[in-house]
Short mmCIF file of C-alpha atoms in Angstrom, two decimals:
data_model
loop_
_atom_site.label_atom_id
_atom_site.label_comp_id
_atom_site.label_asym_id
_atom_site.label_seq_id
_atom_site.Cartn_x
_atom_site.Cartn_y
_atom_site.Cartn_z
CA UNK L 229 81.63 84.43 173.65
CA UNK L 230 85.20 83.65 172.57
CA UNK L 231 87.85 82.93 175.27
CA UNK L 232 89.95 85.34 173.38
CA UNK L 233 89.43 88.75 173.00
CA UNK L 234 88.90 90.08 169.43
CA UNK L 235 86.56 92.87 169.83
CA UNK L 236 88.86 95.02 168.51
CA UNK L 237 90.72 93.02 165.99
CA UNK L 238 90.05 93.28 162.06
CA UNK L 239 88.70 90.22 161.22
CA UNK L 240 86.61 89.93 158.09
CA UNK L 241 84.39 87.12 159.87
CA UNK L 242 83.55 86.57 163.43
CA UNK L 243 81.08 83.36 163.55
CA UNK L 244 79.06 82.94 166.57
CA UNK L 245 78.29 79.03 166.95
CA UNK L 246 76.69 76.46 169.36
CA UNK L 247 79.37 74.34 170.43
CA UNK L 248 76.65 72.16 172.18
CA UNK L 249 75.89 71.06 168.31
CA UNK L 250 77.71 68.09 167.32
CA UNK L 251 79.75 67.81 165.05
CA UNK L 252 81.15 71.24 165.49
CA UNK L 253 82.71 71.29 161.97
CA UNK L 254 79.25 71.08 160.22
CA UNK L 255 77.74 73.83 162.56
CA UNK L 256 80.61 76.12 161.71
CA UNK L 257 80.38 75.27 157.97
CA UNK L 258 76.55 75.36 158.19
CA UNK L 259 77.10 79.19 159.58
CA UNK L 260 79.72 80.03 157.16
CA UNK L 261 76.96 79.21 154.38
CA UNK L 262 74.30 81.14 155.74
CA UNK L 263 76.42 84.20 155.92
CA UNK L 264 77.80 83.77 152.50
CA UNK L 265 74.00 83.07 151.12
CA UNK L 266 72.44 86.01 153.02
CA UNK L 267 75.30 88.45 151.85
CA UNK L 268 77.10 88.81 155.08
CA UNK L 269 80.06 87.47 153.18
CA UNK L 270 80.63 89.19 149.75
CA UNK L 271 81.98 87.07 146.93
CA UNK L 272 85.99 87.78 147.14
CA UNK L 273 85.88 88.43 150.89
CA UNK L 274 89.15 87.05 151.96
CA UNK L 275 88.40 85.00 155.14
CA UNK L 276 90.61 85.15 158.21
CA UNK L 277 93.11 82.78 158.57
CA UNK L 278 92.29 79.26 160.02
CA UNK L 279 94.73 79.73 163.08
CA UNK L 280 93.22 82.89 163.79
CA UNK L 281 89.99 81.69 163.52
CA UNK L 282 90.69 78.60 165.73
CA UNK L 283 92.02 80.88 168.12
CA UNK L 284 88.82 83.26 167.99
CA UNK L 285 86.91 80.13 168.64
CA UNK L 286 88.85 78.24 170.50
CA UNK L 287 88.44 75.33 168.86
CA UNK L 288 91.05 73.08 167.16
CA UNK L 289 92.71 74.01 163.78
CA UNK L 290 91.42 70.42 162.24
CA UNK L 291 87.62 71.75 163.11
CA UNK L 292 87.86 75.06 161.31
CA UNK L 293 90.23 72.92 158.13
CA UNK L 294 87.08 70.57 157.97
CA UNK L 295 84.47 73.00 158.22
CA UNK L 296 86.65 75.07 155.17
CA UNK L 297 86.50 71.78 153.18
CA UNK L 298 82.95 71.03 153.15
CA UNK L 299 82.33 74.67 152.38
CA UNK L 300 84.79 74.27 149.38
CA UNK L 301 83.71 71.11 147.82
CA UNK L 302 80.14 73.20 147.52
CA UNK L 303 82.05 75.80 145.63
CA UNK L 304 81.56 78.36 148.00
CA UNK L 305 85.13 78.83 148.66
CA UNK L 306 88.21 79.20 146.77
CA UNK L 307 91.91 78.12 148.40
CA UNK L 308 94.78 79.73 146.61
CA UNK L 309 98.33 78.49 147.80
CA UNK L 310 100.17 81.52 149.43
CA UNK L 311 96.85 83.95 149.10
CA UNK L 312 94.25 82.44 151.90
CA UNK L 313 90.71 81.46 151.44
CA UNK L 314 88.01 83.77 149.63
CA UNK L 315 84.66 83.51 148.94
CA UNK L 316 83.89 82.60 145.64
CA UNK L 317 82.93 84.84 143.08
CA UNK L 318 80.66 82.18 141.32
CA UNK L 319 78.82 81.00 144.93
CA UNK L 320 75.72 82.77 144.35
CA UNK L 321 75.47 82.26 140.64
CA UNK L 322 72.72 80.71 138.66
CA UNK L 323 75.16 77.48 136.89
CA UNK L 324 71.90 76.31 134.87
CA UNK L 325 71.59 78.30 132.12
CA UNK L 326 68.28 77.37 130.55
CA UNK L 327 65.30 77.57 132.95
CA UNK L 328 62.28 75.13 133.00
CA UNK L 329 60.26 77.02 130.57
CA UNK L 330 61.27 79.58 128.12
CA UNK L 331 59.64 83.25 129.64
CA UNK L 332 57.72 84.46 126.68
CA UNK L 333 57.98 87.96 126.75
CA UNK L 334 61.93 87.52 126.90
CA UNK L 335 63.81 87.63 123.07
CA UNK L 336 66.20 84.79 123.80
CA UNK L 337 69.69 85.42 123.57
CA UNK L 338 71.35 83.43 125.95
CA UNK L 339 71.74 80.06 125.41
CA UNK L 340 74.06 79.18 122.85
CA UNK L 341 71.71 77.33 119.94
CA UNK L 342 72.59 76.92 116.08
CA UNK L 343 69.48 78.50 113.76
CA UNK L 344 67.15 75.67 112.76
CA UNK L 345 68.14 75.22 109.02
CA UNK L 346 68.74 71.45 109.41
CA UNK L 347 66.00 70.61 111.21
CA UNK L 348 63.87 69.65 107.92
CA UNK L 349 66.61 67.49 106.51
CA UNK L 350 67.32 65.89 110.03
CA UNK L 351 63.04 65.13 109.62
CA UNK L 352 63.57 63.98 105.92
CA UNK L 353 66.62 61.40 106.81
CA UNK L 354 64.29 60.25 110.08
CA UNK L 355 61.37 59.52 107.96
CA UNK L 356 63.47 57.34 105.45
CA UNK L 357 65.15 55.27 108.37
CA UNK L 358 61.36 54.87 109.96
CA UNK L 359 60.46 53.61 106.14
CA UNK L 360 63.00 50.76 106.47
CA UNK L 361 61.68 47.05 107.29
CA UNK L 362 63.65 46.61 110.25
CA UNK L 363 62.89 50.02 112.12
CA UNK L 364 61.73 48.61 115.25
CA UNK L 365 65.57 48.20 115.93
CA UNK L 366 66.12 51.67 116.50
CA UNK L 367 63.84 51.34 119.54
CA UNK L 368 65.66 48.53 121.44
CA UNK L 369 69.01 48.72 123.28
CA UNK L 370 72.08 49.54 121.74
CA UNK L 371 75.28 47.40 121.88
CA UNK L 372 78.92 48.58 121.29
CA UNK L 373 79.75 45.71 119.50
CA UNK L 374 77.00 46.57 116.53
CA UNK L 375 78.35 50.15 116.09
CA UNK L 376 81.62 49.74 114.35
CA UNK L 377 80.35 51.89 111.06
CA UNK L 378 79.20 54.63 113.70
CA UNK L 379 82.49 54.92 115.07
CA UNK L 380 83.61 55.23 111.42
CA UNK L 381 81.36 58.11 111.54
CA UNK L 382 82.79 59.61 114.66
CA UNK L 383 86.13 59.45 112.94
CA UNK L 384 85.21 61.57 109.95
CA UNK L 385 83.76 64.36 112.32
CA UNK L 386 86.44 64.38 114.49
CA UNK L 387 88.65 64.60 111.57
CA UNK L 388 86.67 67.61 110.24
CA UNK L 389 87.16 68.99 113.88
CA UNK L 390 90.82 68.87 113.52
CA UNK L 391 91.71 65.67 115.28
CA UNK L 392 92.90 62.10 113.93
CA UNK L 393 92.17 58.69 116.07
CA UNK L 394 91.03 55.42 115.68
CA UNK L 395 87.73 53.37 116.18
CA UNK L 396 89.44 51.80 119.24
CA UNK L 397 89.60 55.12 121.19
CA UNK L 398 85.70 55.89 120.28
CA UNK L 399 83.14 55.88 123.00
CA UNK L 400 79.23 57.09 122.84
CA UNK L 401 77.56 59.40 125.23
CA UNK L 402 74.25 61.20 125.78
CA UNK L 403 75.65 64.66 124.99
CA UNK L 404 78.90 66.56 125.83
CA UNK L 405 77.80 67.23 129.23
CA UNK L 406 77.03 63.75 129.99
CA UNK L 407 80.53 63.15 128.92
CA UNK L 408 82.00 65.64 130.58
CA UNK L 409 80.38 64.14 134.02
CA UNK L 410 81.55 59.99 133.47
CA UNK L 411 85.07 61.77 132.88
CA UNK L 412 85.04 63.27 136.19
CA UNK L 413 83.39 60.29 137.73
CA UNK L 414 85.72 58.23 136.64
CA UNK L 415 89.44 59.94 136.82
CA UNK L 416 88.49 61.69 139.76
CA UNK L 417 87.60 61.34 143.65
CA UNK L 418 85.66 63.61 145.85
CA UNK L 419 88.25 66.57 146.86
CA UNK L 420 90.09 66.23 143.64
CA UNK L 421 91.09 69.27 141.90
CA UNK L 422 91.03 70.17 138.38
CA UNK L 423 92.07 73.25 136.60
CA UNK L 424 89.55 75.28 134.12
CA UNK L 425 90.00 79.07 132.70
CA UNK L 426 88.94 81.58 135.11
CA UNK L 427 85.75 81.95 132.86
CA UNK L 428 84.30 78.38 131.92
CA UNK L 429 80.93 76.45 130.90
CA UNK L 430 78.67 76.13 133.83
CA UNK L 431 78.13 72.90 132.68
CA UNK L 432 81.41 71.41 133.88
CA UNK L 433 81.05 73.70 136.97
CA UNK L 434 77.41 71.67 137.85
CA UNK L 435 79.10 68.31 136.98
CA UNK L 436 82.04 69.11 138.87
CA UNK L 437 79.67 70.39 142.20
CA UNK L 438 77.54 67.30 141.81
CA UNK L 439 80.76 65.02 142.37
CA UNK L 440 82.70 67.06 144.60
CA UNK L 441 85.36 68.07 142.57
CA UNK L 442 86.97 71.23 142.98
CA UNK L 443 87.65 73.55 139.97
CA UNK L 444 90.74 76.03 140.14
CA UNK L 445 90.94 78.84 137.94
CA UNK L 446 94.18 79.02 135.96
CA UNK L 447 95.09 82.53 134.77
CA UNK L 448 94.81 83.69 131.46
CA UNK L 449 97.46 85.58 129.25
CA UNK L 450 96.13 87.44 126.13
CA UNK L 451 92.66 85.97 126.57
CA UNK L 452 94.06 82.35 126.47
CA UNK L 453 95.01 79.73 129.50
CA UNK L 454 98.45 80.75 130.23
CA UNK L 455 100.65 77.68 130.05
CA UNK L 456 103.00 79.14 132.63
CA UNK L 457 100.01 79.51 134.95
CA UNK L 458 99.32 75.78 133.83
CA UNK L 459 102.77 74.22 134.90
CA UNK L 460 102.62 76.25 138.19
CA UNK L 461 99.12 74.82 139.16
CA UNK L 462 100.77 71.69 138.35
CA UNK L 463 103.55 71.93 140.58
CA UNK L 464 101.66 74.08 143.67
CA UNK L 465 97.84 73.42 143.44
CA UNK L 466 97.64 69.39 143.33
CA UNK L 467 95.44 69.71 140.35
CA UNK L 468 95.12 66.18 138.36
CA UNK L 469 94.03 67.39 135.16
CA UNK L 470 92.31 70.50 133.14
CA UNK L 471 89.32 71.52 131.17
CA UNK L 472 89.55 73.44 127.89
CA UNK L 473 87.40 74.70 125.52
CA UNK L 474 90.40 75.57 122.69
CA UNK L 475 87.89 77.01 119.91
CA UNK L 476 85.42 79.81 120.23
CA UNK L 477 86.19 79.42 124.09
CA UNK L 478 82.51 79.46 126.20
CA UNK L 479 81.86 82.46 126.85
CA UNK L 480 84.72 84.54 125.95
CA UNK L 481 84.54 83.51 122.32
CA UNK L 482 88.31 83.24 121.80
CA UNK L 483 90.90 81.07 120.22
CA UNK L 484 94.08 79.33 121.60
CA UNK L 485 96.99 79.60 119.88
CA UNK L 486 98.55 76.87 118.09
CA UNK L 487 101.62 77.69 120.02
CA UNK L 488 99.92 77.31 123.42
CA UNK L 489 97.96 74.27 122.26
CA UNK L 490 101.24 72.56 121.69
CA UNK L 491 102.49 73.86 125.04
CA UNK L 492 99.59 73.02 127.25
CA UNK L 493 100.15 69.29 125.46
CA UNK L 494 103.81 69.17 126.22
CA UNK L 495 102.89 70.29 129.97
CA UNK L 496 100.08 67.79 130.15
CA UNK L 497 102.59 64.86 129.21
CA UNK L 498 105.27 66.23 131.63
CA UNK L 499 103.21 66.39 134.55
CA UNK L 500 100.58 63.16 133.62
CA UNK L 501 97.42 65.33 133.35
CA UNK L 502 94.74 64.51 131.95
CA UNK L 503 93.29 67.17 129.83
CA UNK L 504 89.40 67.52 128.65
CA UNK L 505 89.13 69.14 125.32
CA UNK L 506 85.61 70.18 124.91
CA UNK L 507 85.15 70.35 120.76
CA UNK L 508 81.96 71.20 121.21
CA UNK L 509 82.30 74.20 118.89
CA UNK L 510 85.04 72.97 116.56
CA UNK L 511 82.91 71.94 113.25
CA UNK L 512 81.97 76.26 112.95
CA UNK L 513 85.21 76.76 112.00
CA UNK L 514 85.77 76.48 107.96
CA UNK L 515 89.43 75.53 108.68
CA UNK L 516 89.73 74.27 112.00
CA UNK L 517 93.28 74.44 113.87
CA UNK L 518 94.85 71.24 115.14
CA UNK L 519 93.33 69.99 118.34
CA UNK L 520 95.14 69.95 121.74
CA UNK L 521 94.65 66.00 121.45
CA UNK L 522 96.69 66.09 118.29
CA UNK L 523 99.61 66.76 120.32
CA UNK L 524 99.28 64.96 123.20
CA UNK L 525 96.79 61.96 121.88
CA UNK L 526 97.62 59.87 125.10
CA UNK L 527 96.54 62.39 127.94
CA UNK L 528 93.67 64.12 126.22
CA UNK L 529 90.02 63.02 126.19
CA UNK L 530 88.68 64.87 122.89
CA UNK L 531 84.61 65.17 123.28
CA UNK L 532 82.90 66.09 120.10
CA UNK L 533 79.23 66.59 119.32
CA UNK L 534 76.69 68.25 116.83
CA UNK L 535 74.50 70.22 119.22
CA UNK L 536 76.15 73.30 118.55
CA UNK L 537 76.64 72.96 114.83
CA UNK L 538 73.58 70.75 113.96
CA UNK L 539 70.85 70.66 116.17
CA UNK L 540 70.35 70.75 119.92
CA UNK L 541 68.32 67.88 119.64
CA UNK L 542 71.36 65.55 118.74
CA UNK L 543 71.80 64.39 122.30
CA UNK L 544 74.92 62.75 121.05
CA UNK L 545 78.66 62.90 121.80
CA UNK L 546 81.73 60.86 120.33
CA UNK L 547 84.73 60.63 122.87
CA UNK L 548 87.71 59.62 121.80
CA UNK L 549 89.54 58.20 124.98
CA UNK L 550 93.10 56.99 125.46
CA UNK L 551 93.76 53.69 126.01
CA UNK L 552 94.97 54.45 130.02
CA UNK L 553 91.89 55.77 130.49
CA UNK L 554 89.16 53.77 128.25
CA UNK L 555 88.37 51.02 131.11
CA UNK L 556 87.22 53.56 133.82
CA UNK L 557 85.54 56.12 131.47
CA UNK L 558 84.01 53.24 129.32
CA UNK L 559 82.59 51.84 132.93
CA UNK L 560 81.38 55.40 134.04
CA UNK L 561 79.50 56.15 130.55
CA UNK L 562 77.83 52.62 130.87
CA UNK L 563 76.61 53.73 134.48
CA UNK L 564 75.70 56.97 133.56
CA UNK L 565 73.99 56.07 130.31
CA UNK L 566 73.18 52.62 130.18
CA UNK L 567 72.56 52.71 126.86
CA UNK L 568 72.73 55.59 123.93
CA UNK L 569 69.53 55.79 121.82
CA UNK L 570 70.03 53.85 118.83
CA UNK L 571 67.84 55.99 116.64
CA UNK L 572 69.76 58.92 117.41
CA UNK L 573 73.05 57.02 117.08
CA UNK L 574 72.25 56.03 113.53
CA UNK L 575 70.20 59.31 112.57
CA UNK L 576 73.24 61.31 113.61
CA UNK L 577 76.09 58.26 111.64
CA UNK L 578 73.71 58.74 108.66
CA UNK L 579 74.03 62.51 108.42
CA UNK L 580 77.99 62.33 109.00
CA UNK L 581 78.83 59.77 106.35
CA UNK L 582 76.21 61.58 103.59
CA UNK L 583 77.37 64.31 101.29
CA UNK L 584 74.55 66.21 103.33
CA UNK L 585 76.42 66.54 106.23
CA UNK L 586 79.04 69.43 104.76
CA UNK L 587 75.79 71.09 103.04
CA UNK L 588 74.48 71.38 106.49
CA UNK L 589 77.66 72.55 107.85
CA UNK L 590 78.07 75.21 105.50
CA UNK L 591 74.63 76.57 105.51
CA UNK L 592 74.80 76.96 109.52
CA UNK L 593 77.94 78.58 108.67
CA UNK L 594 76.73 81.23 105.75
CA UNK L 595 73.41 82.05 108.23
CA UNK L 596 76.02 83.01 111.14
CA UNK L 597 78.03 85.06 109.47
CA UNK L 598 75.04 86.85 108.26
CA UNK L 599 73.78 87.49 111.82
CA UNK L 600 77.22 88.70 113.02
CA UNK L 601 77.27 91.05 110.43
CA UNK L 602 74.17 92.03 112.02
CA UNK L 603 75.64 92.26 115.47
CA UNK L 604 78.23 94.50 113.99
CA UNK L 605 76.13 97.24 112.72
CA UNK L 606 74.00 97.54 115.91
CA UNK L 607 77.06 97.26 118.08
CA UNK L 608 79.86 98.81 116.36
CA UNK L 609 80.79 101.51 118.94
CA UNK L 610 81.31 98.77 121.65
CA UNK L 611 83.79 95.87 122.50
CA UNK L 612 81.75 92.60 121.08
CA UNK L 613 84.40 89.71 120.87
CA UNK L 614 84.16 86.78 118.79
CA UNK L 615 84.72 85.37 115.40
CA UNK L 616 82.40 85.83 112.23
CA UNK L 617 81.40 82.01 112.25
CA UNK L 618 80.86 81.99 116.18
CA UNK L 619 77.32 81.63 117.29
CA UNK L 620 77.96 83.49 120.65
CA UNK L 621 79.88 86.97 121.12
CA UNK L 622 81.18 88.41 124.61
CA UNK L 623 80.32 92.00 125.05
CA UNK L 624 82.31 94.09 127.21
CA UNK L 625 80.28 96.57 129.02
CA UNK L 626 80.94 100.31 129.41
CA UNK L 627 81.10 102.29 132.56
CA UNK L 628 80.97 100.72 135.96
CA UNK L 629 77.97 98.37 135.44
CA UNK L 630 78.33 94.58 136.15
CA UNK L 631 77.51 91.80 134.13
CA UNK L 632 74.89 90.88 136.57
CA UNK L 633 73.45 94.16 136.58
CA UNK L 634 73.07 94.35 133.06
CA UNK L 635 71.62 90.91 132.49
CA UNK L 636 68.64 92.13 135.06
CA UNK L 637 68.52 95.54 133.06
CA UNK L 638 68.07 93.92 129.53
CA UNK L 639 65.76 91.10 131.00
CA UNK L 640 63.37 94.02 132.02
CA UNK L 641 63.37 95.25 128.69
CA UNK L 642 62.83 92.05 127.04
CA UNK L 643 66.27 90.48 126.18
CA UNK L 644 68.04 87.29 128.08
CA UNK L 645 71.49 87.68 127.85
CA UNK L 646 74.08 85.93 130.24
CA UNK L 647 76.47 87.60 132.53
CA UNK L 648 79.82 86.77 133.16
CA UNK L 649 79.18 86.09 136.99
CA UNK L 650 77.39 82.83 135.59
CA UNK L 651 80.77 81.48 134.00
CA UNK L 652 83.72 83.11 136.58
CA UNK L 653 85.31 80.41 138.52
CA UNK L 654 86.33 80.59 142.27
CA UNK L 655 87.94 83.60 143.36
CA UNK L 656 88.60 84.77 139.96
CA UNK L 657 87.11 88.37 139.47
CA UNK L 658 84.15 88.35 136.98
CA UNK L 659 84.65 90.76 133.81
CA UNK L 660 81.98 93.23 133.23
CA UNK L 661 80.69 91.57 130.08
CA UNK L 662 77.51 89.42 128.88
CA UNK L 663 77.41 86.78 126.55
CA UNK L 664 75.03 87.57 123.50
CA UNK L 665 74.17 84.31 121.55
CA UNK L 666 73.85 85.39 117.97
CA UNK L 667 71.47 82.09 116.38
CA UNK L 668 69.47 81.79 119.38
CA UNK L 669 66.68 84.45 117.97
CA UNK L 670 64.21 82.09 115.57
CA UNK L 671 64.58 85.19 112.92
CA UNK L 672 66.61 88.04 111.87
CA UNK L 673 63.65 90.44 112.66
CA UNK L 674 64.12 88.81 116.18
CA UNK L 675 67.98 89.41 116.65
CA UNK L 676 67.23 93.17 115.51
CA UNK L 677 64.89 93.81 117.55
CA UNK L 678 67.12 92.43 120.69
CA UNK L 679 69.94 94.20 119.35
CA UNK L 680 68.30 97.27 119.33
CA UNK L 681 66.97 97.08 122.51
CA UNK L 682 70.36 96.23 124.09
CA UNK L 683 71.99 99.07 121.53
CA UNK L 684 69.40 101.67 123.58
CA UNK L 685 70.57 99.97 126.97
CA UNK L 686 74.50 100.53 126.21
CA UNK L 687 74.02 104.03 125.03
CA UNK L 688 72.17 104.96 128.25
CA UNK L 689 75.33 103.58 130.03
CA UNK L 690 77.95 106.31 128.43
#
């Protein structure tokens, strides 16, 4: 029983801990975590002020602060300057989107996958490589000094995506998420904070949690990160940088305007913020907008890959790194990668420099447009946001059903979609929406079957 009487005081959380357990702040953090996991404290709940809680438990303020910090670093709490501390809306969300095995009874419309039309051309390219007399080199260690022409291929790929750079800025990574993790590991310390959209890529969330880097939601305006909110966070939220997906934002499928790209770049330069620009989807656009990195090449780490525009198995990312960050990021990538597969690096580079590259990209685009036309036919009565060349859409739900509830409902009927709750950040309230993958179904027939099920479910909500 606390020394001070709070029986009739409206506190949202009244923990009871065993003070004989040392250290006390870990016992308190453990109680807080269990109350969140067990549903005693629901997402969005505002916790009592730290001084009030210290008074209630007759503990030092520093003990409360340390307990809160432990839970913040686990992503369970989100603190906003001037607003207080809240249970994160994403505290209980599953950030790992792909299960170990795909459930056989579900139509896959959750994972963002391109269609498989490029598999055969990639196979032919690979067979050609393995017939060369020195084929054994593809199975050894890759060395940075031997990859100059592959860096030229990276330059061509980035130019196609809206960014011009030079070979001295190029590093290789085993995929985009690996590159993100390396950037965070090299530029942040545990407890550092970076800004993100209020709904963002779960891979960024998991990498940040693994490294004890806190992610802070930056408010949106007109469905894109607000430059005003970004500048406020620079001044008041003690952030070190931001993470962006300017084209086909995951999950909301929006585009950042050129004006906002320039403003974000200017603010990053003004406050010396690093920017991670995730260019995973840039190649989907026939006429891509200029990258944020174009306006602040000395602040932006630009990450480009082919997994969403050619084939998911091409686990290679090219990273354009400003000179000021190159040494620490290079070391982090080496420690995480040791080496990038020479086989994949060569296969990817040859595909890019060949005339086949544009043909494959255009073929994927035509298939994606065709699939989006089918989506538009079935979901014409609902708000399903996204561009005709995007491989996923953002479906706003009618009525009062939440994204998580609809995801569960759809899975019971045989379709996998991903709820907004999987993408939401901190104390941001998740939209009542789900992300629908357009190209993940293996055939147009399977896509239509999935859409028929979703339409039937949506009609039942209105």
